[in-house]
Amino acid sequence: MPLFLEFRAHPLIVIRRYSCGYIIMRPLIIICQLAVIFLFCMMPTTTFAMDVVSEGTVWWIWPILLFVLTFLIGVFGVMAGIGGGVLFVPLVSSFFPFHIDFVRGAGLLIALGSSLAAAPNLLQKNLASLKLAIPCALVASTFSIIGAFGGLWLSSINSAYIHTSLGVLVLLVVALMLASKRTDYPQVQPGNFLTEALQLNGIYFEPTQNREISWTVHRTGKGLVAFSVVGVLAGMFGLGAGWANVPVLNLLMGAPLKVAVATSSFSLSITDTTAAWIYFNKGGVLPIIIIPSMAGIMLGAKIGSRLLSKVEPALIRKMVIGVLLLAGLRSLLKGFGI
Amino acid sequence: MTQEFENLECQQGYAMLLKRISNLGLVLLFLTFGLYIFGVLEPLIPLEKLPQYWNLPLNEYIEQSGAPIGWGWLNHLGNGDYLSFIGLILLAAVDGICYVFLFIFFTKKKKRLYMALVSVELFLILLSASNLMQFGH
């Protein structure tokens, strides 16, 4: 959908009629950009302010701020086509007074909650494939346990290690988002042994073409190895893993984009479950952080999905990349004690 | 391409089960959180004291606040903060419950490979939920 329609009323006068979604979203986008840049520039001051507020009794301000932030993450996360976890963990660990151990636990449960909210619909429409998700999620969830223990161990030595590596990872996610070119229907070489054994194929209905599309995948072994890395990172940083699952399923394994996005959304709940239990058992779950965030992200995602058809996704994507870049840099600086 | 194993039937069942349990989990989550945040049930860690704890590393938080670990939260269900755990635990357990359904389905259909994969996943979920794994922390 175009952002605006142009009318030339006179050789020197051009009238632009902006779409409704653009008029609503543009000020929001500018406010968000300014807020993040402001927070980033004013970091020493905001850290001081956080300490002052934290020491006082105004605890209630933080769940409210969390709700507002996660609502915006939900809106923009959906429109940019990435999960909320990847935005939540670096932003909240950088700009809120909570220790990163609690933020990671919250990140996993928020990704889990978002995935559970989306999964039934995606499975019923046959866009998410249970067959494809089972082996991929098994590998990822196994390694997410290792990641969760590794992350807690690293954090117990010095939480700066986690902040630094989170910063590096978020910057890599930015690079991945800038570099990856997704393919709607990748070319697949059939005959892969694992693909055949696991019968990784299916059919879904594509409404834009009004026909059923058959799909299969290839390079299943390499894909499963990639999911082991995704699992470690998901457990270690509580990031969710949609940012990595989709490129693995779509670019490496050759699943159609819609199937890759839907299967990734669904399999997140399985991947994050095992790591989430580790955080539960270690006491790294604070309802005061998780529940307002979950409410904000779910509400935001609902509104974001409604606004999706009315805004320019490329613009939102650029904005989200900008926010991630700042959050990644902030994490990196926090890791260096700056 | 082989289409002999079209799993729509179990996929629909899985989706339905997932939807019902996660909706129940969300309702419980927000209800119990309401009881906690509005002070209907006394929390174990007073809300005004939370800012002293939430910026601490996990091990220091446990030491200083006396918060339970593992399944110890079950002893504090009378406290608002730990009553909220019921919804969270249900959400974390949804996939485990759905995997039991899948295991039964694959066993009936004699899909041994998927039966094995589902069993391993179930084992991992149970193991991580059991708090039996301890690793240097």
PDB file of C-alpha atoms in Angstrom, chain A residues 112 116 133-134 137-145 149 266-281, chain B residues 14 18 71 88-103 116-133:
ATOM      1  CA  LEU A 112       7.037 -18.171  24.877  1.00  0.00           C
ATOM      2  CA  LEU A 116       1.693 -19.559  22.253  1.00  0.00           C
ATOM      3  CA  ALA A 133       9.083 -27.966  13.972  1.00  0.00           C
ATOM      4  CA  ILE A 134       9.525 -31.227  15.921  1.00  0.00           C
ATOM      5  CA  ALA A 137      12.796 -27.550  18.095  1.00  0.00           C
ATOM      6  CA  LEU A 138      14.227 -30.717  19.638  1.00  0.00           C
ATOM      7  CA  VAL A 139      17.768 -29.722  18.674  1.00  0.00           C
ATOM      8  CA  ALA A 140      17.235 -26.066  19.627  1.00  0.00           C
ATOM      9  CA  SER A 141      15.628 -26.880  22.992  1.00  0.00           C
ATOM     10  CA  THR A 142      18.407 -29.345  23.891  1.00  0.00           C
ATOM     11  CA  PHE A 143      21.013 -26.680  23.254  1.00  0.00           C
ATOM     12  CA  SER A 144      18.945 -23.949  24.908  1.00  0.00           C
ATOM     13  CA  ILE A 145      19.394 -25.838  28.205  1.00  0.00           C
ATOM     14  CA  PHE A 149      23.155 -22.842  32.252  1.00  0.00           C
ATOM     15  CA  PHE A 266       5.384 -21.872  16.611  1.00  0.00           C
ATOM     16  CA  SER A 267       8.647 -23.666  17.413  1.00  0.00           C
ATOM     17  CA  LEU A 268       9.794 -20.802  19.659  1.00  0.00           C
ATOM     18  CA  SER A 269       7.396 -22.002  22.339  1.00  0.00           C
ATOM     19  CA  ILE A 270       9.061 -25.445  22.363  1.00  0.00           C
ATOM     20  CA  THR A 271      12.620 -24.082  22.133  1.00  0.00           C
ATOM     21  CA  ASP A 272      12.121 -21.618  24.961  1.00  0.00           C
ATOM     22  CA  THR A 273      10.225 -23.994  27.262  1.00  0.00           C
ATOM     23  CA  THR A 274      13.261 -25.962  28.445  1.00  0.00           C
ATOM     24  CA  ALA A 275      15.391 -22.851  29.028  1.00  0.00           C
ATOM     25  CA  ALA A 276      12.474 -21.103  30.758  1.00  0.00           C
ATOM     26  CA  TRP A 277      12.213 -23.989  33.249  1.00  0.00           C
ATOM     27  CA  ILE A 278      15.902 -23.539  34.125  1.00  0.00           C
ATOM     28  CA  TYR A 279      15.289 -19.848  34.940  1.00  0.00           C
ATOM     29  CA  PHE A 280      12.181 -20.817  36.946  1.00  0.00           C
ATOM     30  CA  ASN A 281      14.103 -23.324  39.017  1.00  0.00           C
TER      31      ASN A 281
ATOM     32  CA  TYR B  14      -2.333 -29.977  18.830  1.00  0.00           C
ATOM     33  CA  LEU B  18      -2.460 -25.457  22.730  1.00  0.00           C
ATOM     34  CA  TRP B  71       9.523 -26.010  43.247  1.00  0.00           C
ATOM     35  CA  LEU B  88       3.371 -18.816  34.261  1.00  0.00           C
ATOM     36  CA  ILE B  89       3.962 -22.478  35.054  1.00  0.00           C
ATOM     37  CA  LEU B  90       0.905 -23.467  33.035  1.00  0.00           C
ATOM     38  CA  LEU B  91       2.242 -21.497  30.038  1.00  0.00           C
ATOM     39  CA  ALA B  92       5.649 -23.154  30.408  1.00  0.00           C
ATOM     40  CA  ALA B  93       3.972 -26.559  30.664  1.00  0.00           C
ATOM     41  CA  VAL B  94       1.645 -26.191  27.648  1.00  0.00           C
ATOM     42  CA  ASP B  95       4.026 -27.724  25.147  1.00  0.00           C
ATOM     43  CA  GLY B  96       4.829 -30.608  27.491  1.00  0.00           C
ATOM     44  CA  ILE B  97       1.113 -31.412  27.774  1.00  0.00           C
ATOM     45  CA  CYS B  98       0.665 -31.136  23.998  1.00  0.00           C
ATOM     46  CA  TYR B  99       3.673 -33.407  23.466  1.00  0.00           C
ATOM     47  CA  VAL B 100       1.971 -36.106  25.563  1.00  0.00           C
ATOM     48  CA  PHE B 101      -0.918 -35.859  23.097  1.00  0.00           C
ATOM     49  CA  LEU B 102       1.546 -36.124  20.188  1.00  0.00           C
ATOM     50  CA  PHE B 103       3.244 -39.136  21.744  1.00  0.00           C
ATOM     51  CA  ALA B 116      11.248 -41.228  19.468  1.00  0.00           C
ATOM     52  CA  LEU B 117      11.730 -37.517  18.765  1.00  0.00           C
ATOM     53  CA  VAL B 118       8.674 -36.594  20.818  1.00  0.00           C
ATOM     54  CA  SER B 119       9.799 -38.880  23.686  1.00  0.00           C
ATOM     55  CA  VAL B 120      13.226 -37.218  23.806  1.00  0.00           C
ATOM     56  CA  GLU B 121      11.639 -33.756  23.832  1.00  0.00           C
ATOM     57  CA  LEU B 122       9.259 -34.809  26.612  1.00  0.00           C
ATOM     58  CA  PHE B 123      12.176 -36.200  28.596  1.00  0.00           C
ATOM     59  CA  LEU B 124      14.085 -32.908  28.172  1.00  0.00           C
ATOM     60  CA  ILE B 125      11.081 -30.834  29.277  1.00  0.00           C
ATOM     61  CA  LEU B 126      10.563 -33.046  32.339  1.00  0.00           C
ATOM     62  CA  LEU B 127      14.270 -32.986  33.156  1.00  0.00           C
ATOM     63  CA  SER B 128      14.531 -29.212  32.940  1.00  0.00           C
ATOM     64  CA  ALA B 129      11.301 -28.775  34.922  1.00  0.00           C
ATOM     65  CA  SER B 130      12.416 -31.225  37.617  1.00  0.00           C
ATOM     66  CA  ASN B 131      15.326 -29.076  38.820  1.00  0.00           C
ATOM     67  CA  LEU B 132      17.475 -32.215  38.836  1.00  0.00           C
ATOM     68  CA  MET B 133      20.050 -30.648  36.554  1.00  0.00           C
TER      69      MET B 133
END
